[in-house]
């Protein structure tokens, strides 16, 4: 009998380096096994074996889910294909998708402008000139780096998870379950957490980039719009208890 928490990896932020549940997560254990094999066999990463293994596991999982939902995967169902295509179109047009993509664009543009490097250079310069102590300089550099790491980690995550939550909401499966057990609410909940952490990180950056205040406010406003739209679309997301994290 293992000690894994069932489904924990479905509602986490995939930031395994910072996760306190690595020893209770099956996905992490599988990845670690792969990494260990890769270390001992240099050809492993370029061979097809890891892909085949992952694919086999995915097929096993898919078959299990299909059995649970009474779906026969051997049949192609034209009605199902059509329904799926309609769901995809509805999700693409949804304001949450548009707003999360707008945030991604705006945040990416700002990060690519090179302001971060000038800010870091300025901090180093001030340490050299004695305007800041070495400890203050190190502390500030760490705060900027940490904020950037958080922002970058969640930039695409917010778009991908919003999309996944909307697809779940458009589908029929979750509708049979009570609100607190609907998977899309769990996905929306981790999206909300990612947004909150990102907003906090942007707010920290504001303290270091005074001349960029209006640009940063624009990025934060775009993210707040995603936050509002998410809350409007998934009003019951907080009813969902994420395995491990919320128990
Ligand atoms: S639950 Fe933790 S260890 Fe598992 S995939 Fe998520 S972040 Fe990684």
mmCIF file of C-alpha atoms and ligand atoms in Angstrom:
data_model
loop_
_atom_site.group_PDB
_atom_site.id
_atom_site.type_symbol
_atom_site.label_atom_id
_atom_site.label_comp_id
_atom_site.label_asym_id
_atom_site.label_seq_id
_atom_site.Cartn_x
_atom_site.Cartn_y
_atom_site.Cartn_z
ATOM 1 C CA UNK A 1 0.000 0.000 0.000
ATOM 2 C CA UNK A 2 1.559 3.324 -1.037
ATOM 3 C CA UNK A 3 1.132 6.681 0.623
ATOM 4 C CA UNK A 4 0.299 8.693 -2.504
ATOM 5 C CA UNK A 5 -2.518 11.241 -2.369
ATOM 6 C CA UNK A 6 -4.899 10.385 -5.145
ATOM 7 C CA UNK A 7 -5.293 13.151 -7.753
ATOM 8 C CA UNK A 8 -3.080 15.692 -5.934
ATOM 9 C CA UNK A 9 -1.236 16.552 -9.161
ATOM 10 C CA UNK A 10 -4.476 17.577 -10.886
ATOM 11 C CA UNK A 11 -4.994 20.656 -8.733
ATOM 12 C CA UNK A 12 -1.456 21.801 -7.913
ATOM 13 C CA UNK A 13 0.639 24.467 -9.631
ATOM 14 C CA UNK A 14 3.201 21.949 -10.959
ATOM 15 C CA UNK A 15 5.984 23.805 -9.197
ATOM 16 C CA UNK A 16 7.521 20.608 -7.808
ATOM 17 C CA UNK A 17 10.699 22.360 -6.616
ATOM 18 C CA UNK A 18 8.580 24.238 -4.104
ATOM 19 C CA UNK A 19 6.031 21.560 -3.310
ATOM 20 C CA UNK A 20 5.800 20.068 0.178
ATOM 21 C CA UNK A 21 4.028 16.959 -1.124
ATOM 22 C CA UNK A 22 6.688 15.536 -3.423
ATOM 23 C CA UNK A 23 6.883 12.333 -1.360
ATOM 24 C CA UNK A 24 3.118 11.827 -1.640
ATOM 25 C CA UNK A 25 2.739 12.541 -5.349
ATOM 26 C CA UNK A 26 2.722 9.728 -7.890
ATOM 27 C CA UNK A 27 3.593 12.057 -10.794
ATOM 28 C CA UNK A 28 6.658 13.348 -8.968
ATOM 29 C CA UNK A 29 7.712 9.778 -8.101
ATOM 30 C CA UNK A 30 7.393 8.715 -11.755
ATOM 31 C CA UNK A 31 9.369 11.760 -12.936
ATOM 32 C CA UNK A 32 12.056 11.063 -10.340
ATOM 33 C CA UNK A 33 12.363 7.455 -11.516
ATOM 34 C CA UNK A 34 12.785 8.730 -15.086
ATOM 35 C CA UNK A 35 15.419 11.232 -13.976
ATOM 36 C CA UNK A 36 17.331 8.513 -12.147
ATOM 37 C CA UNK A 37 17.275 6.225 -15.169
ATOM 38 C CA UNK A 38 18.371 9.149 -17.372
ATOM 39 C CA UNK A 39 21.330 9.770 -15.046
ATOM 40 C CA UNK A 40 22.520 6.190 -15.200
ATOM 41 C CA UNK A 41 21.855 5.812 -18.929
ATOM 42 C CA UNK A 42 22.944 8.815 -21.077
ATOM 43 C CA UNK A 43 21.027 7.413 -24.063
ATOM 44 C CA UNK A 44 17.740 7.388 -22.124
ATOM 45 C CA UNK A 45 16.760 10.978 -22.884
ATOM 46 C CA UNK A 46 17.322 10.604 -26.612
ATOM 47 C CA UNK A 47 15.699 7.181 -26.803
ATOM 48 C CA UNK A 48 11.984 6.629 -27.371
ATOM 49 C CA UNK A 49 11.661 4.578 -24.200
ATOM 50 C CA UNK A 50 10.577 7.413 -21.828
ATOM 51 C CA UNK A 51 8.001 8.638 -24.364
ATOM 52 C CA UNK A 52 6.644 5.129 -24.850
ATOM 53 C CA UNK A 53 6.439 4.661 -21.093
ATOM 54 C CA UNK A 54 4.587 7.965 -20.572
ATOM 55 C CA UNK A 55 2.271 7.170 -23.468
ATOM 56 C CA UNK A 56 1.449 3.740 -22.072
ATOM 57 C CA UNK A 57 0.623 5.285 -18.704
ATOM 58 C CA UNK A 58 -1.548 7.954 -20.365
ATOM 59 C CA UNK A 59 -3.433 5.289 -22.350
ATOM 60 C CA UNK A 60 -3.987 3.253 -19.181
ATOM 61 C CA UNK A 61 -5.377 6.337 -17.423
ATOM 62 C CA UNK A 62 -7.544 7.244 -20.409
ATOM 63 C CA UNK A 63 -9.013 3.734 -20.563
ATOM 64 C CA UNK A 64 -9.744 3.839 -16.832
ATOM 65 C CA UNK A 65 -11.501 7.227 -17.134
ATOM 66 C CA UNK A 66 -13.455 6.068 -20.183
ATOM 67 C CA UNK A 67 -14.626 2.936 -18.326
ATOM 68 C CA UNK A 68 -15.739 5.055 -15.372
ATOM 69 C CA UNK A 69 -17.680 7.368 -17.670
ATOM 70 C CA UNK A 70 -19.116 4.538 -19.765
ATOM 71 C CA UNK A 71 -17.389 5.722 -22.960
ATOM 72 C CA UNK A 72 -16.419 3.191 -25.631
ATOM 73 C CA UNK A 73 -13.117 4.450 -27.043
ATOM 74 C CA UNK A 74 -13.225 2.051 -29.970
ATOM 75 C CA UNK A 75 -16.197 3.856 -31.510
ATOM 76 C CA UNK A 76 -15.896 7.168 -33.274
ATOM 77 C CA UNK A 77 -18.943 9.131 -32.417
ATOM 78 C CA UNK A 78 -19.703 11.928 -34.896
ATOM 79 C CA UNK A 79 -22.055 13.519 -32.342
ATOM 80 C CA UNK A 80 -19.305 13.549 -29.732
ATOM 81 C CA UNK A 81 -16.774 15.073 -32.176
ATOM 82 C CA UNK A 82 -19.249 17.811 -33.086
ATOM 83 C CA UNK A 83 -20.051 18.527 -29.461
ATOM 84 C CA UNK A 84 -16.343 18.712 -28.611
ATOM 85 C CA UNK A 85 -15.711 21.137 -31.487
ATOM 86 C CA UNK A 86 -18.577 23.347 -30.268
ATOM 87 C CA UNK A 87 -17.193 23.321 -26.744
ATOM 88 C CA UNK A 88 -13.761 24.350 -28.040
ATOM 89 C CA UNK A 89 -15.263 27.232 -30.017
ATOM 90 C CA UNK A 90 -17.274 28.397 -27.000
ATOM 91 C CA UNK A 91 -14.140 28.312 -24.837
ATOM 92 C CA UNK A 92 -12.069 30.223 -27.390
ATOM 93 C CA UNK A 93 -14.712 32.969 -27.505
ATOM 94 C CA UNK A 94 -15.174 33.117 -23.749
ATOM 95 C CA UNK A 95 -14.170 36.427 -22.076
ATOM 96 C CA UNK A 96 -11.987 34.518 -19.592
ATOM 97 C CA UNK A 97 -9.888 33.094 -22.447
ATOM 98 C CA UNK A 98 -9.586 36.518 -24.062
ATOM 99 C CA UNK A 99 -8.668 38.247 -20.819
ATOM 100 C CA UNK A 100 -6.093 35.648 -19.808
ATOM 101 C CA UNK A 101 -4.464 35.901 -23.248
ATOM 102 C CA UNK A 102 -4.476 39.703 -23.018
ATOM 103 C CA UNK A 103 -2.657 39.461 -19.664
ATOM 104 C CA UNK A 104 -0.132 37.025 -21.135
ATOM 105 C CA UNK A 105 0.608 39.407 -24.020
ATOM 106 C CA UNK A 106 0.909 42.500 -21.877
ATOM 107 C CA UNK A 107 3.078 40.874 -19.217
ATOM 108 C CA UNK A 108 5.326 39.291 -21.833
ATOM 109 C CA UNK A 109 5.773 42.613 -23.617
ATOM 110 C CA UNK A 110 6.822 44.322 -20.403
ATOM 111 C CA UNK A 111 9.229 41.566 -19.389
ATOM 112 C CA UNK A 112 10.861 41.631 -22.815
ATOM 113 C CA UNK A 113 11.502 45.380 -22.705
ATOM 114 C CA UNK A 114 14.719 45.009 -20.716
ATOM 115 C CA UNK A 115 13.612 47.126 -17.748
ATOM 116 C CA UNK A 116 14.454 44.314 -15.370
ATOM 117 C CA UNK A 117 18.115 44.332 -16.366
ATOM 118 C CA UNK A 118 18.354 48.130 -15.953
ATOM 119 C CA UNK A 119 16.818 47.819 -12.490
ATOM 120 C CA UNK A 120 19.305 45.142 -11.438
ATOM 121 C CA UNK A 121 22.191 47.236 -12.839
ATOM 122 C CA UNK A 122 20.924 50.247 -10.913
ATOM 123 C CA UNK A 123 20.877 48.252 -7.649
ATOM 124 C CA UNK A 124 24.462 47.026 -8.242
ATOM 125 C CA UNK A 125 25.553 50.598 -9.053
ATOM 126 C CA UNK A 126 24.010 51.948 -5.854
ATOM 127 C CA UNK A 127 25.848 49.305 -3.841
ATOM 128 C CA UNK A 128 29.116 50.356 -5.540
ATOM 129 C CA UNK A 129 28.417 54.017 -4.780
ATOM 130 C CA UNK A 130 27.576 53.220 -1.160
ATOM 131 C CA UNK A 131 23.967 54.371 -1.510
ATOM 132 C CA UNK A 132 22.871 50.888 -0.424
ATOM 133 C CA UNK A 133 24.676 48.436 1.815
ATOM 134 C CA UNK A 134 25.723 45.082 0.374
ATOM 135 C CA UNK A 135 23.005 43.354 2.455
ATOM 136 C CA UNK A 136 20.331 45.733 1.163
ATOM 137 C CA UNK A 137 21.493 45.195 -2.402
ATOM 138 C CA UNK A 138 21.400 41.397 -2.034
ATOM 139 C CA UNK A 139 17.991 41.491 -0.367
ATOM 140 C CA UNK A 140 16.537 43.697 -3.128
ATOM 141 C CA UNK A 141 18.017 41.596 -5.931
ATOM 142 C CA UNK A 142 16.540 38.491 -4.327
ATOM 143 C CA UNK A 143 13.112 40.120 -4.027
ATOM 144 C CA UNK A 144 13.118 41.185 -7.684
ATOM 145 C CA UNK A 145 14.299 37.735 -8.806
ATOM 146 C CA UNK A 146 11.719 35.943 -6.679
ATOM 147 C CA UNK A 147 8.901 38.125 -8.030
ATOM 148 C CA UNK A 148 10.024 37.521 -11.609
ATOM 149 C CA UNK A 149 10.200 33.783 -11.028
ATOM 150 C CA UNK A 150 6.638 33.738 -9.695
ATOM 151 C CA UNK A 151 5.329 35.877 -12.575
ATOM 152 C CA UNK A 152 7.049 33.752 -15.210
ATOM 153 C CA UNK A 153 5.969 30.478 -13.634
ATOM 154 C CA UNK A 154 2.302 31.409 -13.698
ATOM 155 C CA UNK A 155 2.074 33.432 -16.944
ATOM 156 C CA UNK A 156 1.167 30.480 -19.187
ATOM 157 C CA UNK A 157 -0.270 28.445 -16.342
ATOM 158 C CA UNK A 158 -3.102 30.977 -15.891
ATOM 159 C CA UNK A 159 -4.028 30.745 -19.591
ATOM 160 C CA UNK A 160 -3.797 26.935 -19.696
ATOM 161 C CA UNK A 161 -5.763 26.370 -16.497
ATOM 162 C CA UNK A 162 -8.465 28.902 -17.413
ATOM 163 C CA UNK A 163 -8.868 27.004 -20.676
ATOM 164 C CA UNK A 164 -9.038 23.652 -18.901
ATOM 165 C CA UNK A 165 -11.587 24.886 -16.352
ATOM 166 C CA UNK A 166 -13.787 26.302 -19.137
ATOM 167 C CA UNK A 167 -13.600 23.045 -21.125
ATOM 168 C CA UNK A 168 -14.697 21.181 -17.996
ATOM 169 C CA UNK A 169 -17.592 23.560 -17.488
ATOM 170 C CA UNK A 170 -18.713 23.233 -21.088
ATOM 171 C CA UNK A 171 -18.665 19.415 -20.876
ATOM 172 C CA UNK A 172 -21.361 17.202 -19.406
ATOM 173 C CA UNK A 173 -19.413 14.960 -17.043
ATOM 174 C CA UNK A 174 -18.952 17.359 -14.107
ATOM 175 C CA UNK A 175 -22.585 18.457 -14.267
ATOM 176 C CA UNK A 176 -23.659 15.118 -12.780
ATOM 177 C CA UNK A 177 -21.641 15.867 -9.636
ATOM 178 C CA UNK A 178 -22.353 18.260 -6.769
ATOM 179 C CA UNK A 179 -20.601 21.648 -7.140
ATOM 180 C CA UNK A 180 -17.952 20.832 -4.524
ATOM 181 C CA UNK A 181 -16.825 17.757 -6.480
ATOM 182 C CA UNK A 182 -16.730 19.288 -9.937
ATOM 183 C CA UNK A 183 -13.167 19.118 -11.242
ATOM 184 C CA UNK A 184 -13.481 22.422 -13.092
ATOM 185 C CA UNK A 185 -13.999 24.189 -9.761
ATOM 186 C CA UNK A 186 -10.702 22.711 -8.515
ATOM 187 C CA UNK A 187 -8.940 23.884 -11.671
ATOM 188 C CA UNK A 188 -10.467 27.346 -11.307
ATOM 189 C CA UNK A 189 -9.330 27.428 -7.683
ATOM 190 C CA UNK A 190 -5.663 26.793 -8.490
ATOM 191 C CA UNK A 191 -5.970 29.418 -11.250
ATOM 192 C CA UNK A 192 -7.219 31.907 -8.656
ATOM 193 C CA UNK A 193 -4.271 31.073 -6.393
ATOM 194 C CA UNK A 194 -1.846 31.565 -9.301
ATOM 195 C CA UNK A 195 -3.423 34.947 -10.071
ATOM 196 C CA UNK A 196 -3.190 36.086 -6.449
ATOM 197 C CA UNK A 197 0.481 35.087 -6.206
ATOM 198 C CA UNK A 198 1.222 36.843 -9.491
ATOM 199 C CA UNK A 199 -0.536 40.018 -8.359
ATOM 200 C CA UNK A 200 1.516 39.995 -5.179
ATOM 201 C CA UNK A 201 4.697 39.588 -7.241
ATOM 202 C CA UNK A 202 3.785 42.469 -9.576
ATOM 203 C CA UNK A 203 3.040 44.644 -6.520
ATOM 204 C CA UNK A 204 6.538 43.879 -5.190
ATOM 205 C CA UNK A 205 8.076 44.901 -8.522
ATOM 206 C CA UNK A 206 6.206 48.212 -8.370
ATOM 207 C CA UNK A 207 8.403 49.201 -5.436
ATOM 208 C CA UNK A 208 11.530 48.798 -7.587
ATOM 209 C CA UNK A 209 10.411 50.275 -10.919
ATOM 210 C CA UNK A 210 9.087 53.746 -10.135
ATOM 211 C CA UNK A 211 9.376 55.021 -13.737
ATOM 212 C CA UNK A 212 7.435 51.991 -14.940
ATOM 213 C CA UNK A 213 4.495 52.598 -12.617
ATOM 214 C CA UNK A 214 1.860 53.177 -15.300
ATOM 215 C CA UNK A 215 2.995 50.202 -17.421
ATOM 216 C CA UNK A 216 2.955 47.951 -14.354
ATOM 217 C CA UNK A 217 -0.480 49.208 -13.340
ATOM 218 C CA UNK A 218 -1.750 48.302 -16.809
ATOM 219 C CA UNK A 219 -0.399 44.751 -16.484
ATOM 220 C CA UNK A 220 -1.901 44.406 -13.006
ATOM 221 C CA UNK A 221 -5.250 45.772 -14.198
ATOM 222 C CA UNK A 222 -5.278 43.168 -16.973
ATOM 223 C CA UNK A 223 -4.620 40.444 -14.411
ATOM 224 C CA UNK A 224 -7.318 41.789 -12.103
ATOM 225 C CA UNK A 225 -9.757 41.528 -14.980
ATOM 226 C CA UNK A 226 -8.867 37.847 -15.321
ATOM 227 C CA UNK A 227 -9.418 37.456 -11.581
ATOM 228 C CA UNK A 228 -12.871 39.089 -11.757
ATOM 229 C CA UNK A 229 -13.912 37.105 -14.796
ATOM 230 C CA UNK A 230 -12.774 33.863 -13.176
ATOM 231 C CA UNK A 231 -14.819 34.602 -10.028
ATOM 232 C CA UNK A 232 -17.852 35.441 -12.169
ATOM 233 C CA UNK A 233 -17.529 32.268 -14.246
ATOM 234 C CA UNK A 234 -16.769 29.905 -11.346
ATOM 235 C CA UNK A 235 -18.630 31.316 -8.338
ATOM 236 C CA UNK A 236 -18.386 28.009 -6.445
ATOM 237 C CA UNK A 237 -14.697 27.271 -6.988
ATOM 238 C CA UNK A 238 -13.876 27.583 -3.298
ATOM 239 C CA UNK A 239 -16.218 24.747 -2.425
ATOM 240 C CA UNK A 240 -13.751 22.358 -4.032
ATOM 241 C CA UNK A 241 -11.285 20.759 -1.623
ATOM 242 C CA UNK A 242 -8.001 20.102 -3.449
ATOM 243 C CA UNK A 243 -6.534 16.740 -2.411
ATOM 244 C CA UNK A 244 -3.646 17.287 0.018
ATOM 245 C CA UNK A 245 -3.438 21.068 -0.241
ATOM 246 C CA UNK A 246 -6.840 21.988 1.203
ATOM 247 C CA UNK A 247 -7.419 19.052 3.540
HETATM 248 S S1 LIG B 1 1.585 17.807 -6.331
HETATM 249 FE FE1 LIG B 1 3.552 18.759 -5.951
HETATM 250 S S2 LIG B 1 5.047 17.235 -6.544
HETATM 251 FE FE2 LIG B 1 3.105 16.636 -7.465
HETATM 252 S S3 LIG B 1 3.131 17.482 -9.552
HETATM 253 FE FE3 LIG B 1 2.138 18.945 -8.159
HETATM 254 S S4 LIG B 1 3.748 20.347 -7.518
HETATM 255 FE FE4 LIG B 1 4.731 18.510 -8.334
#
